[in-house]
């Protein structure tokens, strides 16, 4: 048994680990082609599954590498129906799942790309001025009493600038 596996879903219980599907708790329907990764957590191993359309080009590259570029070495491949075998074969040849199966932005479904969606540029916020603001006596709140001795009084508490 390898680290990766392709198969048709046996039940409709498995949740997809693709970013959008996981956020929306989307299940993989029974009979749907899926891609699995064997994970080990605290000495327990189990499969995590993705829709075939949620399989990234990086995962296809990993699948290709782990199978030694031999499609017959892909775990589960020999058990697939012919149409699913064709999809897996094409994905290994082109380095990504077919665009019509891909659930993200098509631009991201190419070898070397990461993620599902094209990132929009972040808006830059204007920098705040670091200059000190001139404060007149009218701008000082009435509950803050300032004396010329560098002592400040706030609601019964006193503090000296010298002590800070």
Short mmCIF file of C-alpha atoms in Angstrom, two decimals:
data_model
loop_
_atom_site.label_atom_id
_atom_site.label_comp_id
_atom_site.label_asym_id
_atom_site.label_seq_id
_atom_site.Cartn_x
_atom_site.Cartn_y
_atom_site.Cartn_z
CA UNK A 1 0.00 0.00 0.00
CA UNK A 2 1.37 3.39 -1.01
CA UNK A 3 1.10 6.87 0.41
CA UNK A 4 -1.41 7.93 -2.26
CA UNK A 5 -4.49 6.19 -3.61
CA UNK A 6 -7.15 6.80 -6.26
CA UNK A 7 -10.54 5.13 -6.11
CA UNK A 8 -14.24 5.66 -6.48
CA UNK A 9 -15.87 6.52 -3.17
CA UNK A 10 -17.38 3.49 -1.48
CA UNK A 11 -19.86 5.52 0.58
CA UNK A 12 -20.88 9.16 0.72
CA UNK A 13 -19.51 9.72 4.22
CA UNK A 14 -15.96 10.99 3.60
CA UNK A 15 -15.45 14.74 3.71
CA UNK A 16 -13.24 16.41 1.13
CA UNK A 17 -10.06 18.00 2.50
CA UNK A 18 -9.88 20.56 -0.33
CA UNK A 19 -9.84 24.10 1.04
CA UNK A 20 -13.27 25.24 -0.14
CA UNK A 21 -14.95 21.88 0.40
CA UNK A 22 -13.54 21.49 3.90
CA UNK A 23 -14.74 24.97 4.86
CA UNK A 24 -18.24 24.13 3.58
CA UNK A 25 -18.16 20.54 4.92
CA UNK A 26 -18.77 19.01 1.47
CA UNK A 27 -18.89 15.21 1.29
CA UNK A 28 -17.60 13.06 -1.56
CA UNK A 29 -20.56 11.29 -3.17
CA UNK A 30 -20.65 7.53 -3.48
CA UNK A 31 -19.09 6.41 -6.78
CA UNK A 32 -17.23 9.70 -7.31
CA UNK A 33 -13.51 9.57 -8.19
CA UNK A 34 -11.38 10.63 -5.25
CA UNK A 35 -7.71 11.06 -4.33
CA UNK A 36 -6.41 9.82 -0.98
CA UNK A 37 -3.37 10.57 1.14
CA UNK A 38 -2.33 8.19 3.89
CA UNK A 39 -1.68 10.13 7.10
CA UNK A 40 -0.30 8.99 10.44
CA UNK A 41 -1.38 10.69 13.65
CA UNK A 42 -0.11 9.35 16.97
CA UNK A 43 0.69 5.91 15.54
CA UNK A 44 -2.75 5.64 13.87
CA UNK A 45 -2.97 5.69 10.09
CA UNK A 46 -5.97 6.66 8.03
CA UNK A 47 -6.83 8.10 4.64
CA UNK A 48 -7.76 11.71 3.99
CA UNK A 49 -9.73 12.21 0.80
CA UNK A 50 -10.27 14.90 -1.81
CA UNK A 51 -12.56 15.13 -4.77
CA UNK A 52 -10.58 14.41 -7.91
CA UNK A 53 -11.29 18.02 -8.89
CA UNK A 54 -9.73 19.27 -5.63
CA UNK A 55 -6.43 17.48 -6.29
CA UNK A 56 -3.71 20.09 -6.84
CA UNK A 57 -0.94 19.94 -9.44
CA UNK A 58 1.57 19.52 -6.58
CA UNK A 59 -0.30 16.42 -5.39
CA UNK A 60 -0.35 15.02 -8.94
CA UNK A 61 3.44 15.58 -9.07
CA UNK A 62 3.80 13.74 -5.74
CA UNK A 63 1.63 10.89 -7.05
CA UNK A 64 3.73 10.69 -10.20
CA UNK A 65 6.97 10.66 -8.20
CA UNK A 66 5.78 8.04 -5.68
CA UNK A 67 4.63 5.72 -8.48
CA UNK A 68 7.98 6.01 -10.25
CA UNK A 69 6.16 7.43 -13.28
CA UNK A 70 4.53 3.99 -13.74
CA UNK A 71 0.74 4.31 -13.79
CA UNK A 72 0.33 0.64 -12.88
CA UNK A 73 2.06 1.39 -9.56
CA UNK A 74 -0.62 3.93 -8.54
CA UNK A 75 -2.53 2.33 -5.67
CA UNK A 76 -6.15 1.64 -6.67
CA UNK A 77 -5.66 2.41 -10.37
CA UNK A 78 -6.31 -1.18 -11.52
CA UNK A 79 -9.68 -1.19 -9.70
CA UNK A 80 -11.01 1.96 -11.43
CA UNK A 81 -13.59 1.98 -14.23
CA UNK A 82 -12.16 2.89 -17.65
CA UNK A 83 -13.37 6.53 -17.67
CA UNK A 84 -11.72 7.14 -14.28
CA UNK A 85 -8.52 5.45 -15.48
CA UNK A 86 -8.47 7.85 -18.42
CA UNK A 87 -8.74 10.84 -16.06
CA UNK A 88 -5.88 9.60 -13.89
CA UNK A 89 -3.72 8.78 -16.93
CA UNK A 90 -4.28 12.27 -18.43
CA UNK A 91 -3.54 13.94 -15.10
CA UNK A 92 -0.21 12.13 -14.77
CA UNK A 93 0.71 13.01 -18.36
CA UNK A 94 -0.21 16.72 -18.18
CA UNK A 95 0.68 17.29 -14.51
CA UNK A 96 -2.82 18.39 -13.41
CA UNK A 97 -6.42 17.21 -13.41
CA UNK A 98 -8.55 18.12 -16.42
CA UNK A 99 -9.74 21.72 -16.37
CA UNK A 100 -13.39 20.64 -16.54
CA UNK A 101 -12.90 18.63 -13.33
CA UNK A 102 -10.89 21.32 -11.49
CA UNK A 103 -12.85 23.11 -8.75
CA UNK A 104 -10.63 26.19 -8.48
CA UNK A 105 -9.45 28.94 -10.81
CA UNK A 106 -8.12 27.40 -14.04
CA UNK A 107 -4.94 29.53 -13.86
CA UNK A 108 -4.02 27.70 -10.65
CA UNK A 109 -4.47 24.25 -12.23
CA UNK A 110 -0.98 24.16 -13.75
CA UNK A 111 2.27 22.56 -12.56
CA UNK A 112 4.16 24.90 -10.27
CA UNK A 113 1.05 26.72 -9.04
CA UNK A 114 -0.11 26.48 -5.44
CA UNK A 115 -3.62 26.92 -4.13
CA UNK A 116 -7.04 27.01 -5.73
CA UNK A 117 -7.71 30.68 -6.34
CA UNK A 118 -5.74 33.54 -7.85
CA UNK A 119 -4.79 35.87 -5.05
CA UNK A 120 -5.94 39.44 -5.45
CA UNK A 121 -3.35 42.09 -4.58
CA UNK A 122 -3.72 43.45 -1.08
CA UNK A 123 -4.71 47.08 -0.79
CA UNK A 124 -2.07 49.20 0.88
CA UNK A 125 -3.33 51.37 3.66
CA UNK A 126 -1.84 54.85 3.88
CA UNK A 127 0.89 55.09 6.47
CA UNK A 128 0.04 57.05 9.58
CA UNK A 129 2.16 60.08 10.30
CA UNK A 130 4.55 59.67 13.20
CA UNK A 131 4.72 63.40 13.86
CA UNK A 132 3.52 64.48 17.28
CA UNK A 133 0.23 66.30 17.25
CA UNK A 134 0.22 69.81 18.66
CA UNK A 135 -2.09 69.90 21.64
CA UNK A 136 -3.55 73.07 22.99
CA UNK A 137 -5.07 73.47 26.44
CA UNK A 138 -8.53 73.31 24.84
CA UNK A 139 -7.80 69.75 23.58
CA UNK A 140 -7.00 68.40 27.06
CA UNK A 141 -9.93 66.58 28.68
CA UNK A 142 -11.22 68.16 31.85
CA UNK A 143 -10.60 65.04 33.96
CA UNK A 144 -6.86 65.25 33.19
CA UNK A 145 -5.20 68.00 35.20
CA UNK A 146 -1.75 68.95 34.03
CA UNK A 147 0.54 71.03 36.17
CA UNK A 148 3.83 72.63 35.24
CA UNK A 149 5.71 70.26 37.60
CA UNK A 150 5.39 67.29 35.18
CA UNK A 151 2.85 65.63 37.48
CA UNK A 152 -0.37 64.28 35.99
CA UNK A 153 -3.56 63.55 37.88
CA UNK A 154 -6.16 61.18 36.52
CA UNK A 155 -9.27 60.40 38.53
CA UNK A 156 -7.50 60.44 41.86
CA UNK A 157 -4.24 58.78 40.69
CA UNK A 158 -1.03 60.67 40.32
CA UNK A 159 2.00 59.93 38.22
CA UNK A 160 5.16 61.85 37.63
CA UNK A 161 7.01 61.80 34.32
CA UNK A 162 10.19 61.53 36.34
CA UNK A 163 9.04 58.15 37.69
CA UNK A 164 8.32 56.60 34.29
#
